[in-house]
Coordinates of C-alpha atoms in Angstrom, one line a residue:
X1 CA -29.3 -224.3 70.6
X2 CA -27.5 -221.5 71.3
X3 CA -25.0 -218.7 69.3
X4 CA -22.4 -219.6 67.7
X5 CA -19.3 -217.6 67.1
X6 CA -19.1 -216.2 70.8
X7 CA -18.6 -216.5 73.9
X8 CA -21.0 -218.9 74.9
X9 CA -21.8 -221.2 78.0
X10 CA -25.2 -222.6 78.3
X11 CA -26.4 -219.7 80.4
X12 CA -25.6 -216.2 80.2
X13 CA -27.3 -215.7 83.9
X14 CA -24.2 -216.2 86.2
X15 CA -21.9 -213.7 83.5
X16 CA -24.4 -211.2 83.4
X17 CA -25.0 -210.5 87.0
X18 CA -21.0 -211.3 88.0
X19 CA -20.4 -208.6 85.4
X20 CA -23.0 -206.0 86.6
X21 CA -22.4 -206.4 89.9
X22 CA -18.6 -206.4 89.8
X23 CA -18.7 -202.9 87.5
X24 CA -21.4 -201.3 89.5
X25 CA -19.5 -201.6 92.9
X26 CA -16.5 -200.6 91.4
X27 CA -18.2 -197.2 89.5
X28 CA -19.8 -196.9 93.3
X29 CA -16.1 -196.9 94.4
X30 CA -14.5 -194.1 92.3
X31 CA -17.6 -191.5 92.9
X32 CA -17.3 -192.3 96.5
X33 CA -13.7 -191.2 95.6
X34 CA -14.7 -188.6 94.2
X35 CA -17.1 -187.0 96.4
X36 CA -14.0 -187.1 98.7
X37 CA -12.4 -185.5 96.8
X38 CA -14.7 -182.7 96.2
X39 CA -16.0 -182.3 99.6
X40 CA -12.5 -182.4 101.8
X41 CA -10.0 -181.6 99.3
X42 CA -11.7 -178.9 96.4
X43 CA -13.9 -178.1 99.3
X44 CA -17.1 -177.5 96.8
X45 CA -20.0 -179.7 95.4
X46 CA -21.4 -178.5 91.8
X47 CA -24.8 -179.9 90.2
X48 CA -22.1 -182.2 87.6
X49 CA -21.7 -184.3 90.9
X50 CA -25.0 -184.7 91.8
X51 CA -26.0 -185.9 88.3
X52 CA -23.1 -188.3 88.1
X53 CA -24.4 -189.9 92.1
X54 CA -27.9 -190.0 89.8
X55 CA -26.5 -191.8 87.3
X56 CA -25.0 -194.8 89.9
X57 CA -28.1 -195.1 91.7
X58 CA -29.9 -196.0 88.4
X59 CA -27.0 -198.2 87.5
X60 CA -27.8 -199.7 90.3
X61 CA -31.4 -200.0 89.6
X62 CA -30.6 -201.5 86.5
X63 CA -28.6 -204.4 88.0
X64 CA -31.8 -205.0 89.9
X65 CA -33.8 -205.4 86.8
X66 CA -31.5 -207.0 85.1
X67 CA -31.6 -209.8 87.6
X68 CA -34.7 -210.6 87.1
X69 CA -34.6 -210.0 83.4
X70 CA -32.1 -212.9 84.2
X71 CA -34.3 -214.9 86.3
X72 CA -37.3 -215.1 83.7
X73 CA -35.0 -216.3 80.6
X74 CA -32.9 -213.7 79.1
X75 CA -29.9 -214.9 78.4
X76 CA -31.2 -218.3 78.3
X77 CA -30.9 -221.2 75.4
X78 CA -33.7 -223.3 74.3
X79 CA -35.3 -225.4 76.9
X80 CA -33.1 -228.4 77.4
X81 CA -34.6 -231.4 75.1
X82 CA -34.1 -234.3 77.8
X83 CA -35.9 -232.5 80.7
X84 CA -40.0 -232.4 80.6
X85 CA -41.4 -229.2 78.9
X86 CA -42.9 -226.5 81.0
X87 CA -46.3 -226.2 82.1
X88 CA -48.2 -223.8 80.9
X89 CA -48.2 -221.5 84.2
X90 CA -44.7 -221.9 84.4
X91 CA -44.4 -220.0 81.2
X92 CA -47.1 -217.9 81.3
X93 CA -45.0 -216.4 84.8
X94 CA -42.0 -216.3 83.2
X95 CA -43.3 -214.2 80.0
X96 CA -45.2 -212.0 82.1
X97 CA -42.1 -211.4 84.3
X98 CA -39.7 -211.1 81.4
X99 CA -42.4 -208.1 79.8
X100 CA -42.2 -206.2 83.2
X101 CA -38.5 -207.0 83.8
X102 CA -37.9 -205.7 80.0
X103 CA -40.3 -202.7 80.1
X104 CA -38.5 -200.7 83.1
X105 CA -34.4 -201.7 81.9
X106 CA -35.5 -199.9 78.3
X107 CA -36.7 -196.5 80.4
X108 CA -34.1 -197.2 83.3
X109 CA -31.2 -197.8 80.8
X110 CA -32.0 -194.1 78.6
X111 CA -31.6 -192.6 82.0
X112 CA -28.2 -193.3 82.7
X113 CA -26.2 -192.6 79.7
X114 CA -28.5 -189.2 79.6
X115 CA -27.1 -188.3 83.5
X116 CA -23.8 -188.8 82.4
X117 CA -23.3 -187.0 79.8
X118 CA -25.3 -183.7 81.4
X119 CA -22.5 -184.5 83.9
X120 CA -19.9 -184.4 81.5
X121 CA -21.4 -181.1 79.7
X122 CA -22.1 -179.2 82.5
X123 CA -18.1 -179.7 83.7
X124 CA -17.7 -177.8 80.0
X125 CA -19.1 -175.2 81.2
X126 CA -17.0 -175.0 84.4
X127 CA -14.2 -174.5 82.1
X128 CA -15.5 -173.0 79.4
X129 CA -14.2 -169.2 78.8
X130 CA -14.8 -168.6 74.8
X131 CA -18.9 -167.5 74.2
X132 CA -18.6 -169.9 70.9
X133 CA -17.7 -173.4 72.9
X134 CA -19.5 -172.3 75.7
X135 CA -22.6 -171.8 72.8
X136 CA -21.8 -175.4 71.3
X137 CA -22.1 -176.8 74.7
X138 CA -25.6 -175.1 75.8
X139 CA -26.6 -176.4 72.7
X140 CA -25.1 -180.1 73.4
X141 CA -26.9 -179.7 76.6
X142 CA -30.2 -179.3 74.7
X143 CA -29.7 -181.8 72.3
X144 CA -29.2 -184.6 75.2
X145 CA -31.9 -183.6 77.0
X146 CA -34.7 -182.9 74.8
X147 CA -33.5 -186.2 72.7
X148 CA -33.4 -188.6 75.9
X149 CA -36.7 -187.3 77.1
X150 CA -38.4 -188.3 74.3
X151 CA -36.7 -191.1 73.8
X152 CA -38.1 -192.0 77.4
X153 CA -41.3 -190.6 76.2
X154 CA -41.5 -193.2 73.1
X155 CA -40.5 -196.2 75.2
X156 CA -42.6 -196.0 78.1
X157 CA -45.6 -195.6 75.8
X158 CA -44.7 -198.0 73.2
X159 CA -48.2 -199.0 72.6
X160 CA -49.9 -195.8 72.3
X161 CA -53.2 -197.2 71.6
X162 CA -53.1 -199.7 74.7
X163 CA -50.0 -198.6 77.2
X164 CA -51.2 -200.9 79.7
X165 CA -50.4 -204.3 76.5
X166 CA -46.4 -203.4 78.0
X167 CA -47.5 -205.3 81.1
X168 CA -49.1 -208.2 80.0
X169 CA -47.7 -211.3 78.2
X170 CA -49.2 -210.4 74.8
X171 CA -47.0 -207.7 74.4
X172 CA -44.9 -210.5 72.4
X173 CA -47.4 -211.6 70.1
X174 CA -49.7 -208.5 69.8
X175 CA -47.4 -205.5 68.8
X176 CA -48.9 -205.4 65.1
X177 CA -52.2 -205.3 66.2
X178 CA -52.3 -202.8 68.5
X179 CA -49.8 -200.9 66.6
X180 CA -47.0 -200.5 68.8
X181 CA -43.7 -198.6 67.9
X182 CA -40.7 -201.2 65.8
X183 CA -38.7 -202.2 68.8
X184 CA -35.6 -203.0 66.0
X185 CA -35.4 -199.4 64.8
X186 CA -35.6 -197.6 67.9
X187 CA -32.9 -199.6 69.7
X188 CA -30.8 -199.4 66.6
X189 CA -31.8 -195.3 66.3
X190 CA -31.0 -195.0 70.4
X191 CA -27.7 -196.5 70.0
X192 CA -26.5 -194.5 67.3
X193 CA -27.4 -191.5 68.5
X194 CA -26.1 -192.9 72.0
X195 CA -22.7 -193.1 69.6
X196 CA -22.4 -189.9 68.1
X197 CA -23.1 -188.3 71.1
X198 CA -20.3 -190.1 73.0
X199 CA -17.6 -189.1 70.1
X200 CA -18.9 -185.2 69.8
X201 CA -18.8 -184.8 73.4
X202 CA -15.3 -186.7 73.5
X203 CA -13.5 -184.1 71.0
X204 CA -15.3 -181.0 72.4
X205 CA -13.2 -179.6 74.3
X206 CA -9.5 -181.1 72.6
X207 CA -9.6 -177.7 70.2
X208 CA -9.3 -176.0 73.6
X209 CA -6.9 -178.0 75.5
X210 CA -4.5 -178.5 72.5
X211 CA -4.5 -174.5 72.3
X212 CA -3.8 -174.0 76.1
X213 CA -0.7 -172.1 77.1
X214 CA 0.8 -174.4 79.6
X215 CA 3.2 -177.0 79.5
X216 CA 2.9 -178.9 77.3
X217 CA 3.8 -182.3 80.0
X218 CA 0.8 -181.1 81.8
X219 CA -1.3 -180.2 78.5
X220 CA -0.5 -184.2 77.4
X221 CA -1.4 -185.5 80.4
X222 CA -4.7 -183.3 80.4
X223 CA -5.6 -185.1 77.1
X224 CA -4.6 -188.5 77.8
X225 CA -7.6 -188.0 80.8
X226 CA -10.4 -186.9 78.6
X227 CA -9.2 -189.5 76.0
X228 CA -9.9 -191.9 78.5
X229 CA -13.8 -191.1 77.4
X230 CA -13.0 -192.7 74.1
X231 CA -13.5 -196.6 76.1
X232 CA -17.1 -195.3 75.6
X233 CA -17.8 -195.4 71.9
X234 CA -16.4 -198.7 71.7
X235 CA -18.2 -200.5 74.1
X236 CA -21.2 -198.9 72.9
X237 CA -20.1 -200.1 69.6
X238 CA -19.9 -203.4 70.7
X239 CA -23.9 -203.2 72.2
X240 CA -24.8 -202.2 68.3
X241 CA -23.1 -205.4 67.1
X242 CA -24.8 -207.5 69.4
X243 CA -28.2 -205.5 68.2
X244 CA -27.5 -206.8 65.4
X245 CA -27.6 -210.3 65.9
X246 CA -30.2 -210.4 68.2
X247 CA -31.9 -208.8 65.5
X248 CA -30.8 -211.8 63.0
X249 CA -31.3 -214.5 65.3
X250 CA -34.1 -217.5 64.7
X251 CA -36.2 -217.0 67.4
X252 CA -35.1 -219.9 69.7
X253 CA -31.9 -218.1 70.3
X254 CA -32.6 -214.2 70.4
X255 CA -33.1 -214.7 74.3
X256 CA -29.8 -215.7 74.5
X257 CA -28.8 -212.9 72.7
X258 CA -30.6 -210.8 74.9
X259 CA -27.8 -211.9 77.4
X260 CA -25.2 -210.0 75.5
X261 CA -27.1 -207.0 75.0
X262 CA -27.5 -207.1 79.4
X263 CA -23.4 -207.7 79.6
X264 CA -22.4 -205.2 76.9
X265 CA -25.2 -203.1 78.7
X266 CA -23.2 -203.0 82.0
X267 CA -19.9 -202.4 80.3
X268 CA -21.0 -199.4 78.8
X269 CA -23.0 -197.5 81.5
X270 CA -19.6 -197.8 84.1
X271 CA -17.6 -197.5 81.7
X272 CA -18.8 -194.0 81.1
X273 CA -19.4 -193.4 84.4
X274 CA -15.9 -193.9 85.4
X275 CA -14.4 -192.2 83.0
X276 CA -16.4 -189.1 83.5
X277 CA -15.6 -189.1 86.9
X278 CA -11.5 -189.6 86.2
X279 CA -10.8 -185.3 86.2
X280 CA -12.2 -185.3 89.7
X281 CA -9.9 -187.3 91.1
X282 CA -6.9 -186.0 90.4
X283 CA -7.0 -184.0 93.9
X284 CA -6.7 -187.3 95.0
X285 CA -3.7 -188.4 93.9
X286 CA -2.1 -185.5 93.9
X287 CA -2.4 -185.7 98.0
X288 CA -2.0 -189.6 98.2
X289 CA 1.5 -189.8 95.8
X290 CA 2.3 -186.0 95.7
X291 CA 2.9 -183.5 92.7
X292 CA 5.1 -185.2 89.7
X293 CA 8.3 -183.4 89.3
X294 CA 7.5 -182.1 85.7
X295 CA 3.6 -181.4 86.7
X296 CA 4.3 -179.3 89.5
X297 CA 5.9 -176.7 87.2
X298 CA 2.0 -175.7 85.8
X299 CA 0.3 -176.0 89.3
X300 CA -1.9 -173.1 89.3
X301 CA -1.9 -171.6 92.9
X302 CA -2.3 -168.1 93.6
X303 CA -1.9 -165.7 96.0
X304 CA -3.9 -163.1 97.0
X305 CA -5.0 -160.3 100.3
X306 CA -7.8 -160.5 102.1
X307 CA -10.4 -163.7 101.7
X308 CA -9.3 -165.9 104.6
X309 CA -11.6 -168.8 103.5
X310 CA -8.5 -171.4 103.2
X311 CA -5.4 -171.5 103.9
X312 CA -5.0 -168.3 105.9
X313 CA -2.0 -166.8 107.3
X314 CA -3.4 -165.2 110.4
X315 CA -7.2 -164.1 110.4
X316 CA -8.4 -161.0 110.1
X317 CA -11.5 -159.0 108.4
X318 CA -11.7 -158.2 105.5
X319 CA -13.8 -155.7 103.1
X320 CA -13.4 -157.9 99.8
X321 CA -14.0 -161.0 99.0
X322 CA -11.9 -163.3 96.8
X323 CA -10.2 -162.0 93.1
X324 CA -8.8 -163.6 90.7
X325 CA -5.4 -162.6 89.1
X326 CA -5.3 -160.2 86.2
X327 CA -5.1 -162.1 82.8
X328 CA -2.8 -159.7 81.0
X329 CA -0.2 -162.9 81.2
X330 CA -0.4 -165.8 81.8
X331 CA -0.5 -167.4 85.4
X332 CA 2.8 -167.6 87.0
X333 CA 3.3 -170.8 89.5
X334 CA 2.9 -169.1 92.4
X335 CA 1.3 -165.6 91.9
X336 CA 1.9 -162.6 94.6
X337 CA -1.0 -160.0 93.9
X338 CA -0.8 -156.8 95.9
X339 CA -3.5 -154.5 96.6
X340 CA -3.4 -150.9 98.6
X341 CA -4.3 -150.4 102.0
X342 CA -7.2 -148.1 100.9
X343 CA -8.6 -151.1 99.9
X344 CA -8.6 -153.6 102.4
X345 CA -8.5 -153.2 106.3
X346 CA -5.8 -156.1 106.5
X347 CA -2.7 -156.7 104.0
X348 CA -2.2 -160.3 105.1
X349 CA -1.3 -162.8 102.5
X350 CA -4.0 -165.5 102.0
X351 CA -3.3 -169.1 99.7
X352 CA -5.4 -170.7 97.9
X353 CA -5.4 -174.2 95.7
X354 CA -7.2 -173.8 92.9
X355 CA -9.3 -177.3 91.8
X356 CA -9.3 -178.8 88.8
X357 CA -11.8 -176.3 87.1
X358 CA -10.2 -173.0 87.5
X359 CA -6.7 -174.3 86.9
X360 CA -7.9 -174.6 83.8
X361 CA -10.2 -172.0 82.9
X362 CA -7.5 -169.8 84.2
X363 CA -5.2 -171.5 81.7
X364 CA -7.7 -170.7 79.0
X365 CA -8.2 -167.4 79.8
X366 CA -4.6 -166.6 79.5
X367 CA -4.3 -168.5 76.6
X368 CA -6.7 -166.0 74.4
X369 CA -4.8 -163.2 75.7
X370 CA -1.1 -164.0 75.7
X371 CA 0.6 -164.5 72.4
X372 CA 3.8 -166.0 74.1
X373 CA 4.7 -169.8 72.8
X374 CA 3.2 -172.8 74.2
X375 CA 5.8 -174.0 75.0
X376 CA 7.2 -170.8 77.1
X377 CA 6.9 -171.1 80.9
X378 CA 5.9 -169.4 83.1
X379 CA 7.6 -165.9 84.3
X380 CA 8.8 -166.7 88.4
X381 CA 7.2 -164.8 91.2
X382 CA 9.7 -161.5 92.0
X383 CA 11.5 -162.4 95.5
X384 CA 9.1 -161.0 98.2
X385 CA 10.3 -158.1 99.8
X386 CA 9.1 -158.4 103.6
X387 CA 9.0 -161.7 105.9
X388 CA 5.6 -161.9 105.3
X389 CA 5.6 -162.5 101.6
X390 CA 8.9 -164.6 102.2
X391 CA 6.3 -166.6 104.2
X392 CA 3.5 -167.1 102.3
X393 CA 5.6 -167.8 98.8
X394 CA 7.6 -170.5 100.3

């Protein structure tokens, strides 16, 4: 017997791991894309990327588990009525298996959603200019971590009064006795919270980018790319449902259920892990298909004396390292920022790109300062008055 009302071949095995497997390689794809992009194009690496790399190689790991979660039943109907029933080492293999197979996807699986949204959080902050959202995030920050940790906590001790019972086959006839935590209510707490999470983290920062002072082709397009994150919710939605009715099934079928839970699993976890990782690779495109006609208009390059770190004209010393352009308006296109010579040794002009975080803290920034109209553009660089700045603002 097996569910009704679904998709719903005999086995769940082959869809499970196709899915996994498929999603894993392609979430493997786009942060390899994306560490390209950081490391030859932005030029820098921040603690986000590192968290979102941690968050594939669990995926991986999960994959892993999964296929032997797989291999000892889950996803599996009842045993088929015209073949000989098991022996009774044959099952006892296959439970045990199935209990360590479950045990480490339920500590494995709290891991990744809790790396990607750090990731996610700790980007915030990279953009983050007003102390009340930077506030709200910190605290977001604390919220995911100290919630996932003891959710990890409560799962890998399940049976506090026996934490070895997780490894043995009587884990699914004992939990009573030994007083073990309800399974039902903390996967059906984990996934709400898992949930609301998504959604707060989601609309965090729209308040900001709806109020930025840029315009307003690249503000829409800025928003369609977080928006993306809203694919997140509802496939986590859709785990919850099947919850549900693994919860509700008679007993001979909630191990195929157990199939759905693994597929909507994978869904999920690269899901979000793709999506986060969508804002770092614009760079990317930008280079492979070049700058969009009505985009290009907001690119937020600067110019600036002395720091000869990229894109120098020339190479000479200087005293003072890189500065950022005064705030009293908002960033022109192409900004020329002059400084005396009692300042610097060398009055060479010196470009830089900025990546996807400054353009738009520096867009923020502005934003609480200038009072002009969203929809204003920006004010065009005065015509240079020597070769040199003819040079460097062509």
């Amino acid at each position: 017997m097996v569910a009704k009302g679904l998709f719903t071949p005999a086995s769940l095995g082959v869809t499970v791991e196709t899915t996994a497997f498929s999603l894993v390689s392609i979430s493997t794809v786009v942060v390899i894309l994306r560490f390209y992009c950081r490391v030859w194009i932005v030029k820098k690496l921040k603690s986000y990327d590192y968290m979102i790399a941690g968050a594939v190689v669990c995926t991986w790991g999960l994959c892993v588990i999964n296929h032997y979660q797989v291999l000892y039943g889950t996803g599996s109907g009842a045993w088929p009525a015209d073949l000989p029933p098991p022996s009774a080492e044959f099952t006892l293999k296959g439970v045990l298996g199935a209990a360590k197979a479950w045990y480490g996807y339920q500590i494995v699986y709290l891991l990744v959603p809790a790396l990607v949204k750090l990731s996610i959080l700790v980007f915030y902050l990279t953009i983050a200019t007003h102390r009340p959202f930077r506030i709200i995030v910190y605290s977001a920050i604390a919220f995911v971590t100290i919630y996932s940790f003891i959710m990890i906590v409560v799962n890998a001790f399940e049976c506090p009064r026996k934490p070895s019972l997780v490894f043995e086959p009587e884990i699914f006839v004992m939990r009573e006795q030994w007083h073990c935590f309800n399974l039902t209510a903390l996967y059906f707490s984990q996934s709400a919270l898992n949930i609301f999470s998504d959604l707060f983290i989601l609309v965090l920062p729209l308040p900001v980018l709806v109020k930025l002072h840029m315009p307003t082709t690249k503000r829409i397009c800025l928003l369609i790319v977080f928006s993306i994150g809203l694919l997140v919710p509802i496939a986590a939605s859709f785990r919850l449902w099947i919850l549900y009715l693994w919860h509700d099934a008679p007993p001979d079928i909630s191990r195929y259920y157990g199939g759905y839970i693994l597929f909507w699993d994978a869904v999920e976890l690269n899901t979000a892990i793709i999506c986060a990782s969508a804002p770092s690779l614009q760079p990317l495109f930008r280079r492979a298909f070049g700058e969009l006609r009505t985009l290009s208009r907001g690119r937020s390059a600067y110019y600036y004396y002395g720091d000869n770190r990229e894109g120098t004209v020339g190479r000479r010393r200087s005293r003072r390292l890189d500065q950022e352009i005064p705030l009293q308006r908002r960033p022109a296109s192409r900004e020329v920022h002059k400084r005396s010579h009692g300042e610097l040794e060398s009055d060479l002009v010196v470009i830089r790109e900025m990546n996807n975080e400054e353009d738009i803290r520096i867009w923020a920034q502005a934003s609480a300062i200038s009072p002009t109209s969203t929809h204003s553009e920006p004010h065009p660089p005065r015509s240079p008055a020597r070769p040199r700045d003819l040079l460097a603002s062509g």
